[in-house]
């Protein structure tokens, strides 16, 4: 049994300590907003925040997260920056298939927390680990800049 | 070559081959009111003769607000309007654009509209294809009238119901934004009228709106699912969960169709959470080992711990290098003539272009890995899958499980991309899920199972866009006019051996291999094909044959323009002539919007142009590119689209941007699937390249205005992007790129 702090709540997970956070969320806690895309930290679909930093939950074992703060897409609706990002995502009609967008929103939120006026190069650097196979990058870029404005 | 893409009754071929009962072709169907609706309201559906068994079998399991298995529209007492989408939604926006069509004619208020993906059922078959499927960029194009009629008929019933309640003539009542408005300021919401409207007969004929009165069609309309997809709330197939459900991961043979020689499951079974290890039949006559566990992680750990010895002795082991060498040899021999022309002037032509092009296998790599939830019982099977081929998959499940099709319920799940990979004539991963469920039950277990493919399984799992080699020989006169063009394509047929073969392979020519060759240019092009055989499963991949034919056509035409000393736009227009006004309109619009020929580009940048029709839509690209330190970079793209009437311009823009980016991905180093001794060499996004944020150019999308019935836009944005980019690089470097992905060093 491992205790994880997820979105401000302590939760008990009955899983092997080697289990990635991703699968504890999805299979043990039925929190399916965080997505499985590659299992190897190559696509960013599984992005969550660990103590506010964007990390890939598919390669981070729960043993490494005990006692730390995990934040998932499910908490973005009550997060000031997350709200701004999600609202911009809707305004710009960003999603197509939508599968990668939880991870995109988490990466964008982490970016805007530390940088309220990101340049194109900042966005490239922060978002290049998040693959969108539908090719929504142009709208993502516009939505990030728009969210930054609403947060200013 | 222009082909009549899959306008066949292909489903009946699938059925004939499978001897299925109960999925008769759609010979006649009518709108009906669905009886016995839970929760009341007005429900309009289709009835298909012979399909009543499905209706009964599925009535208890009908998903969501629709509550009837053949429903297309439900107006509930709470004033919500729920519209069934008879397609898979996997990014292309069809669960917004199809509801727009009903809502338009219904005069619903857009804020009351919801959408639901329809399960497998005869009522939901494509009106043209005769099977329930999503492909060929046909969703809006084929259902444009069908969906509008449903809305118009429901509106007429609501208006009549209101008129009767108010005891006024129906022609004194009008519908507007979800309300019927009558004389003297009378008003009633659709929800309040729905029950009474259900008592009205469905009218035989209704007038559709004059397009000048459209409020939704033609207006940029945000997606209905944008909020759920931005907040993690949208459920996909892989998110589906049932009480007691187990998760299966399968160890597949390293070479397609190979078999398990022997295996040791002891270490796998020792992993906490692993419930069962079973041998299962896999695709192409092979076998594999399924590890079934409490969740994905233990199942994956269990698979990694398996010790399996494979028998690959009976299957061909393809190596990409030898395969291309063989294709090259074949291309120099006479093939099947797909299109004839007088090429007698070739030998004596004063100038020649001789070119060989090669294209690799490509994986679709949708972001949501393939998966399928299955609940198999003695006399029934329920499947949850993001299927592009619902009725085909339903039939395959029935055959594999030993059930009748009407005993199989298939729920269409929202899918995280697909690009063709979820439309498989063999239903490969769905059949695999059934085989896992059968083995699970044979081991004395019961309960639902979710099969999940890892990303490695997906990249290595076959069903690729086939590799191709093209050989072209063009004879030009001194002015650069094309006197004769001899062209050969070598590749695997996608359709051979599938139920589509009788309709789409004519005289040995697979329509999906040659589509996009020739038109719109008036050229003496003789085209031959060789259908190569290889132990590698192949499949359609967004825009199908045009993924390679457009590249070849548009770079060769560009090269001919260069030989003629002519501007590539002017050269194309002269070769197109007046017979293809849509091509000319798209090209002119892209040129005008881009500033081509007027605007000076920054030093080190050049223009590239390409134009291509696929799935009856035409896309022209004018691009701005550079090459720095040997690395090509695409900066800006101006797109012009001719898709007749634009239903949702916001969606068209998204589809063109996305298709362009997917095409850009095919030009990048590492965008290739290669094989060695039968084993796929790539495994994940580290060695199979797809485009990322820094690759994205600015893409502006413009639509040629038109009042003609719409054509599709899910795929046509893809084909002309890579050749436009290559043409710009040729201008910058003098090198003609003749393979994808680009390789400037060997060009």
Short mmCIF file of C-alpha atoms in Angstrom, two decimals, chain B residues 132-494:
data_model
loop_
_atom_site.label_atom_id
_atom_site.label_comp_id
_atom_site.label_asym_id
_atom_site.label_seq_id
_atom_site.Cartn_x
_atom_site.Cartn_y
_atom_site.Cartn_z
CA UNK B 132 -21.14 1.54 -41.45
CA UNK B 133 -17.76 3.11 -41.79
CA UNK B 134 -15.70 6.25 -41.53
CA UNK B 135 -13.31 6.83 -44.38
CA UNK B 136 -12.80 8.30 -47.79
CA UNK B 137 -13.48 11.74 -46.32
CA UNK B 138 -17.14 10.86 -46.86
CA UNK B 139 -18.96 11.58 -43.61
CA UNK B 140 -20.38 15.02 -44.32
CA UNK B 141 -20.36 14.54 -48.08
CA UNK B 142 -22.50 11.40 -47.97
CA UNK B 143 -24.82 12.41 -45.16
CA UNK B 144 -25.42 16.03 -46.17
CA UNK B 145 -28.96 15.42 -47.40
CA UNK B 146 -29.76 12.54 -45.07
CA UNK B 147 -29.08 14.53 -41.92
CA UNK B 148 -30.76 17.69 -43.16
CA UNK B 149 -33.93 15.74 -43.97
CA UNK B 150 -34.10 14.32 -40.46
CA UNK B 151 -33.98 17.83 -39.04
CA UNK B 152 -36.53 19.18 -41.48
CA UNK B 153 -39.00 16.38 -40.79
CA UNK B 154 -38.74 16.76 -37.05
CA UNK B 155 -39.25 20.49 -37.37
CA UNK B 156 -42.41 19.92 -39.42
CA UNK B 157 -43.75 17.56 -36.75
CA UNK B 158 -43.04 20.08 -33.99
CA UNK B 159 -44.73 22.87 -35.90
CA UNK B 160 -47.79 20.72 -36.64
CA UNK B 161 -48.02 19.67 -33.00
CA UNK B 162 -47.90 23.30 -31.86
CA UNK B 163 -50.49 24.37 -34.41
CA UNK B 164 -52.88 21.65 -33.23
CA UNK B 165 -52.41 22.63 -29.59
CA UNK B 166 -53.06 26.25 -30.41
CA UNK B 167 -55.84 25.38 -32.92
CA UNK B 168 -54.26 27.59 -35.59
CA UNK B 169 -53.19 26.71 -39.13
CA UNK B 170 -49.66 25.26 -39.26
CA UNK B 171 -48.61 27.81 -41.85
CA UNK B 172 -49.18 30.53 -39.26
CA UNK B 173 -46.51 28.97 -37.08
CA UNK B 174 -42.77 29.13 -37.53
CA UNK B 175 -39.75 27.54 -35.91
CA UNK B 176 -36.82 29.51 -34.59
CA UNK B 177 -33.96 28.71 -32.20
CA UNK B 178 -35.62 25.78 -30.49
CA UNK B 179 -39.07 27.36 -30.25
CA UNK B 180 -42.25 27.23 -32.29
CA UNK B 181 -43.75 30.68 -32.55
CA UNK B 182 -47.43 31.14 -33.39
CA UNK B 183 -49.94 33.96 -33.89
CA UNK B 184 -50.57 36.34 -31.03
CA UNK B 185 -47.18 35.88 -29.43
CA UNK B 186 -47.67 32.16 -28.70
CA UNK B 187 -44.41 30.36 -27.99
CA UNK B 188 -43.49 26.81 -27.06
CA UNK B 189 -40.12 25.16 -26.62
CA UNK B 190 -39.24 22.05 -28.57
CA UNK B 191 -38.94 20.12 -25.33
CA UNK B 192 -42.49 20.99 -24.32
CA UNK B 193 -43.78 19.99 -27.77
CA UNK B 194 -41.73 16.82 -28.17
CA UNK B 195 -44.33 14.45 -26.70
CA UNK B 196 -47.10 15.86 -28.88
CA UNK B 197 -44.85 15.87 -31.93
CA UNK B 198 -44.26 12.17 -31.37
CA UNK B 199 -48.02 11.67 -32.07
CA UNK B 200 -47.64 13.20 -35.53
CA UNK B 201 -46.91 11.10 -38.61
CA UNK B 202 -43.45 11.53 -40.05
CA UNK B 203 -43.96 13.56 -43.23
CA UNK B 204 -42.94 11.87 -46.49
CA UNK B 205 -41.48 14.94 -48.03
CA UNK B 206 -40.29 18.22 -46.64
CA UNK B 207 -38.68 21.20 -48.28
CA UNK B 208 -35.10 21.80 -47.22
CA UNK B 209 -33.93 25.32 -46.46
CA UNK B 210 -32.76 27.73 -49.08
CA UNK B 211 -29.01 28.01 -48.38
CA UNK B 212 -29.34 31.78 -48.03
CA UNK B 213 -31.24 31.08 -44.81
CA UNK B 214 -28.51 28.93 -43.25
CA UNK B 215 -27.59 30.00 -39.73
CA UNK B 216 -25.15 27.20 -38.96
CA UNK B 217 -23.99 25.62 -42.22
CA UNK B 218 -21.14 27.70 -43.56
CA UNK B 219 -20.55 29.46 -40.25
CA UNK B 220 -17.49 28.70 -38.11
CA UNK B 221 -18.85 26.54 -35.30
CA UNK B 222 -16.78 25.42 -32.30
CA UNK B 223 -16.65 21.72 -31.51
CA UNK B 224 -19.24 20.29 -29.16
CA UNK B 225 -16.51 18.26 -27.45
CA UNK B 226 -13.87 21.00 -27.02
CA UNK B 227 -14.51 21.54 -23.31
CA UNK B 228 -14.54 17.86 -22.34
CA UNK B 229 -11.41 17.27 -24.40
CA UNK B 230 -9.62 20.18 -22.70
CA UNK B 231 -10.44 18.98 -19.19
CA UNK B 232 -9.75 15.24 -19.26
CA UNK B 233 -13.47 14.49 -19.02
CA UNK B 234 -13.84 13.00 -22.49
CA UNK B 235 -13.90 9.20 -22.26
CA UNK B 236 -12.13 7.26 -24.98
CA UNK B 237 -12.28 3.54 -25.65
CA UNK B 238 -9.17 2.96 -23.57
CA UNK B 239 -10.87 4.67 -20.61
CA UNK B 240 -13.81 2.29 -20.62
CA UNK B 241 -14.05 0.20 -17.50
CA UNK B 242 -16.46 -2.45 -16.26
CA UNK B 243 -16.83 -4.10 -12.85
CA UNK B 244 -14.42 -7.01 -12.54
CA UNK B 245 -12.71 -6.18 -15.83
CA UNK B 246 -9.19 -7.52 -16.47
CA UNK B 247 -6.54 -6.10 -18.78
CA UNK B 248 -4.75 -8.16 -21.43
CA UNK B 249 -1.41 -7.53 -23.12
CA UNK B 250 -0.30 -9.89 -25.89
CA UNK B 251 3.19 -11.04 -26.84
CA UNK B 252 3.02 -11.23 -30.65
CA UNK B 253 5.43 -13.02 -32.95
CA UNK B 254 8.48 -11.01 -34.03
CA UNK B 255 7.70 -11.77 -37.68
CA UNK B 256 4.16 -11.38 -39.03
CA UNK B 257 2.24 -14.65 -38.91
CA UNK B 258 4.89 -16.64 -36.99
CA UNK B 259 3.97 -18.98 -34.18
CA UNK B 260 4.82 -19.85 -30.61
CA UNK B 261 7.16 -22.87 -30.52
CA UNK B 262 7.18 -23.11 -26.74
CA UNK B 263 6.86 -20.79 -23.79
CA UNK B 264 7.42 -20.60 -20.06
CA UNK B 265 4.92 -18.51 -18.09
CA UNK B 266 6.25 -19.19 -14.61
CA UNK B 267 7.91 -15.80 -14.10
CA UNK B 268 4.92 -13.96 -15.52
CA UNK B 269 2.52 -15.81 -13.26
CA UNK B 270 4.68 -14.92 -10.26
CA UNK B 271 3.98 -11.20 -10.77
CA UNK B 272 1.38 -9.82 -8.41
CA UNK B 273 -1.84 -9.10 -10.26
CA UNK B 274 -1.26 -11.50 -13.16
CA UNK B 275 -4.29 -13.78 -13.37
CA UNK B 276 -3.74 -15.96 -16.41
CA UNK B 277 -1.31 -16.62 -19.23
CA UNK B 278 -2.81 -18.20 -22.34
CA UNK B 279 -1.79 -18.96 -25.88
CA UNK B 280 -3.98 -17.20 -28.42
CA UNK B 281 -4.39 -17.07 -32.18
CA UNK B 282 -2.97 -13.87 -33.65
CA UNK B 283 -3.30 -12.14 -37.00
CA UNK B 284 -2.24 -13.80 -40.29
CA UNK B 285 -2.44 -17.31 -38.88
CA UNK B 286 0.10 -16.70 -36.17
CA UNK B 287 -0.04 -17.33 -32.45
CA UNK B 288 0.98 -15.39 -29.38
CA UNK B 289 0.77 -15.32 -25.61
CA UNK B 290 -1.76 -13.21 -23.74
CA UNK B 291 -1.07 -12.10 -20.19
CA UNK B 292 -4.30 -11.23 -18.40
CA UNK B 293 -4.00 -9.24 -15.20
CA UNK B 294 -5.72 -6.86 -12.82
CA UNK B 295 -4.39 -3.84 -14.68
CA UNK B 296 -2.14 -2.79 -17.54
CA UNK B 297 1.03 -2.53 -15.47
CA UNK B 298 1.05 -6.09 -14.11
CA UNK B 299 -0.02 -7.37 -17.54
CA UNK B 300 2.87 -5.53 -19.19
CA UNK B 301 5.31 -6.69 -16.47
CA UNK B 302 4.03 -10.20 -17.02
CA UNK B 303 4.59 -10.00 -20.74
CA UNK B 304 8.13 -8.73 -20.22
CA UNK B 305 8.78 -11.74 -17.95
CA UNK B 306 7.58 -14.32 -20.47
CA UNK B 307 10.08 -16.68 -22.01
CA UNK B 308 8.88 -17.47 -25.52
CA UNK B 309 10.55 -19.36 -28.31
CA UNK B 310 9.13 -18.45 -31.71
CA UNK B 311 8.88 -20.56 -34.83
CA UNK B 312 9.38 -18.21 -37.77
CA UNK B 313 10.31 -20.95 -40.23
CA UNK B 314 7.10 -20.90 -42.25
CA UNK B 315 6.79 -17.17 -42.90
CA UNK B 316 8.55 -14.82 -45.30
CA UNK B 317 11.04 -12.49 -43.64
CA UNK B 318 11.08 -9.17 -45.44
CA UNK B 319 14.11 -6.90 -45.42
CA UNK B 320 13.48 -3.38 -46.65
CA UNK B 321 16.70 -2.98 -48.64
CA UNK B 322 16.20 -6.18 -50.59
CA UNK B 323 12.55 -5.35 -51.04
CA UNK B 324 13.34 -1.99 -52.67
CA UNK B 325 15.95 -3.66 -54.86
CA UNK B 326 13.31 -6.15 -55.98
CA UNK B 327 10.82 -3.33 -56.60
CA UNK B 328 13.48 -1.60 -58.70
CA UNK B 329 13.96 -4.75 -60.74
CA UNK B 330 10.20 -5.13 -61.22
CA UNK B 331 9.81 -1.51 -62.31
CA UNK B 332 12.07 -2.19 -65.28
CA UNK B 333 9.78 -5.00 -66.49
CA UNK B 334 6.37 -4.67 -68.19
CA UNK B 335 3.54 -4.32 -65.70
CA UNK B 336 -0.24 -4.20 -65.80
CA UNK B 337 -1.35 -1.17 -67.78
CA UNK B 338 -3.53 1.00 -65.58
CA UNK B 339 -3.79 3.90 -67.99
CA UNK B 340 -2.69 3.93 -71.59
CA UNK B 341 -1.28 6.73 -73.72
CA UNK B 342 0.75 7.15 -76.89
CA UNK B 343 4.32 7.38 -75.67
CA UNK B 344 5.95 6.73 -79.05
CA UNK B 345 7.65 10.13 -78.93
CA UNK B 346 9.57 9.20 -75.80
CA UNK B 347 12.58 7.66 -77.54
CA UNK B 348 13.16 10.63 -79.85
CA UNK B 349 12.39 13.38 -77.33
CA UNK B 350 15.23 15.91 -77.24
CA UNK B 351 15.13 16.24 -73.46
CA UNK B 352 14.33 13.74 -70.76
CA UNK B 353 13.59 13.52 -67.08
CA UNK B 354 14.26 10.07 -65.66
CA UNK B 355 13.42 9.68 -62.01
CA UNK B 356 13.01 7.01 -59.41
CA UNK B 357 11.04 7.67 -56.24
CA UNK B 358 10.78 5.61 -53.09
CA UNK B 359 8.38 5.70 -50.17
CA UNK B 360 8.66 3.68 -46.96
CA UNK B 361 6.07 1.84 -44.93
CA UNK B 362 4.37 4.22 -42.50
CA UNK B 363 2.63 3.48 -39.22
CA UNK B 364 -0.51 5.47 -38.41
CA UNK B 365 0.53 5.82 -34.75
CA UNK B 366 -2.70 7.36 -33.42
CA UNK B 367 -2.12 8.85 -29.97
CA UNK B 368 -4.59 6.49 -28.34
CA UNK B 369 -3.03 3.03 -28.60
CA UNK B 370 -5.27 0.35 -30.06
CA UNK B 371 -7.61 -1.22 -27.55
CA UNK B 372 -10.86 -3.09 -27.27
CA UNK B 373 -13.09 -3.93 -24.32
CA UNK B 374 -14.96 -7.17 -24.73
CA UNK B 375 -17.57 -8.93 -22.63
CA UNK B 376 -18.06 -12.41 -24.07
CA UNK B 377 -20.81 -14.67 -22.82
CA UNK B 378 -22.31 -17.97 -24.04
CA UNK B 379 -24.93 -16.36 -26.25
CA UNK B 380 -23.89 -12.74 -26.57
CA UNK B 381 -20.90 -10.51 -26.93
CA UNK B 382 -20.60 -6.80 -26.22
CA UNK B 383 -17.68 -4.83 -27.60
CA UNK B 384 -16.55 -1.27 -26.90
CA UNK B 385 -14.13 -0.02 -29.53
CA UNK B 386 -13.16 3.11 -31.42
CA UNK B 387 -14.02 1.44 -34.69
CA UNK B 388 -14.02 3.01 -38.15
CA UNK B 389 -15.68 -0.15 -39.50
CA UNK B 390 -18.48 -0.91 -37.06
CA UNK B 391 -20.53 -3.37 -39.08
CA UNK B 392 -17.43 -5.13 -40.45
CA UNK B 393 -16.01 -5.48 -36.94
CA UNK B 394 -19.37 -6.65 -35.62
CA UNK B 395 -19.42 -9.42 -38.24
CA UNK B 396 -15.83 -10.41 -37.46
CA UNK B 397 -16.59 -10.63 -33.74
CA UNK B 398 -19.56 -12.86 -34.49
CA UNK B 399 -17.54 -15.20 -36.71
CA UNK B 400 -14.67 -15.43 -34.25
CA UNK B 401 -16.94 -15.98 -31.25
CA UNK B 402 -19.24 -18.42 -33.06
CA UNK B 403 -22.21 -16.12 -32.61
CA UNK B 404 -24.75 -14.55 -34.94
CA UNK B 405 -24.18 -10.88 -35.77
CA UNK B 406 -27.38 -9.92 -33.97
CA UNK B 407 -25.87 -11.41 -30.80
CA UNK B 408 -23.01 -8.91 -31.02
CA UNK B 409 -23.42 -5.35 -29.77
CA UNK B 410 -20.64 -2.97 -30.75
CA UNK B 411 -20.49 0.40 -29.06
CA UNK B 412 -18.56 3.06 -30.94
CA UNK B 413 -16.15 4.76 -28.57
CA UNK B 414 -14.54 8.14 -29.04
CA UNK B 415 -11.12 7.43 -30.55
CA UNK B 416 -7.81 9.19 -30.05
CA UNK B 417 -6.90 9.38 -33.72
CA UNK B 418 -6.92 6.59 -36.25
CA UNK B 419 -6.02 7.85 -39.74
CA UNK B 420 -7.23 4.55 -41.21
CA UNK B 421 -5.78 2.16 -38.61
CA UNK B 422 -9.20 1.55 -37.09
CA UNK B 423 -10.71 0.54 -40.47
CA UNK B 424 -9.24 -2.90 -40.97
CA UNK B 425 -10.86 -5.37 -43.40
CA UNK B 426 -9.50 -8.23 -41.22
CA UNK B 427 -10.57 -6.48 -37.97
CA UNK B 428 -7.16 -7.59 -36.67
CA UNK B 429 -7.06 -6.20 -33.14
CA UNK B 430 -10.79 -6.67 -32.57
CA UNK B 431 -10.51 -10.35 -33.56
CA UNK B 432 -7.48 -10.65 -31.32
CA UNK B 433 -9.54 -9.33 -28.40
CA UNK B 434 -12.19 -11.98 -29.08
CA UNK B 435 -9.51 -14.67 -29.13
CA UNK B 436 -8.18 -13.44 -25.80
CA UNK B 437 -11.70 -13.48 -24.32
CA UNK B 438 -12.27 -17.01 -25.66
CA UNK B 439 -9.00 -18.24 -24.12
CA UNK B 440 -9.88 -16.51 -20.85
CA UNK B 441 -13.21 -18.31 -20.74
CA UNK B 442 -11.63 -21.60 -21.83
CA UNK B 443 -9.38 -21.28 -18.78
CA UNK B 444 -12.51 -21.32 -16.66
CA UNK B 445 -12.63 -17.58 -16.03
CA UNK B 446 -15.38 -15.11 -16.79
CA UNK B 447 -15.95 -11.38 -16.98
CA UNK B 448 -14.93 -8.59 -19.32
CA UNK B 449 -11.41 -8.08 -20.68
CA UNK B 450 -9.74 -4.97 -22.05
CA UNK B 451 -7.03 -5.60 -24.62
CA UNK B 452 -4.43 -2.82 -24.78
CA UNK B 453 -1.63 -2.53 -27.31
CA UNK B 454 1.48 -0.78 -26.09
CA UNK B 455 3.04 1.88 -28.33
CA UNK B 456 5.68 -0.66 -29.31
CA UNK B 457 2.91 -3.08 -30.31
CA UNK B 458 1.39 -0.33 -32.44
CA UNK B 459 4.61 0.67 -34.19
CA UNK B 460 5.61 -2.95 -34.82
CA UNK B 461 2.10 -4.26 -35.44
CA UNK B 462 1.77 -3.84 -39.17
CA UNK B 463 -1.10 -2.50 -41.29
CA UNK B 464 1.19 0.15 -42.67
CA UNK B 465 0.87 2.51 -45.60
CA UNK B 466 2.60 0.28 -48.17
CA UNK B 467 6.13 1.03 -49.34
CA UNK B 468 6.27 2.08 -53.00
CA UNK B 469 8.73 2.63 -55.77
CA UNK B 470 7.86 4.84 -58.74
CA UNK B 471 9.82 5.02 -61.96
CA UNK B 472 9.13 7.88 -64.35
CA UNK B 473 10.51 8.72 -67.77
CA UNK B 474 9.34 11.97 -69.32
CA UNK B 475 10.21 13.10 -72.82
CA UNK B 476 10.15 16.87 -73.33
CA UNK B 477 10.51 19.03 -76.40
CA UNK B 478 12.91 21.95 -76.56
CA UNK B 479 10.33 24.25 -74.97
CA UNK B 480 9.69 21.92 -72.04
CA UNK B 481 6.35 20.56 -73.26
CA UNK B 482 5.73 16.98 -72.19
CA UNK B 483 5.68 14.77 -75.31
CA UNK B 484 5.41 11.41 -73.58
CA UNK B 485 5.47 10.07 -70.04
CA UNK B 486 6.08 6.45 -69.15
CA UNK B 487 5.41 5.69 -65.49
CA UNK B 488 5.50 2.55 -63.34
CA UNK B 489 4.40 2.03 -59.73
CA UNK B 490 5.46 -0.97 -57.67
CA UNK B 491 3.90 -1.75 -54.32
CA UNK B 492 1.63 -4.03 -52.36
CA UNK B 493 -2.07 -3.85 -53.09
CA UNK B 494 -4.05 -2.72 -50.06
#
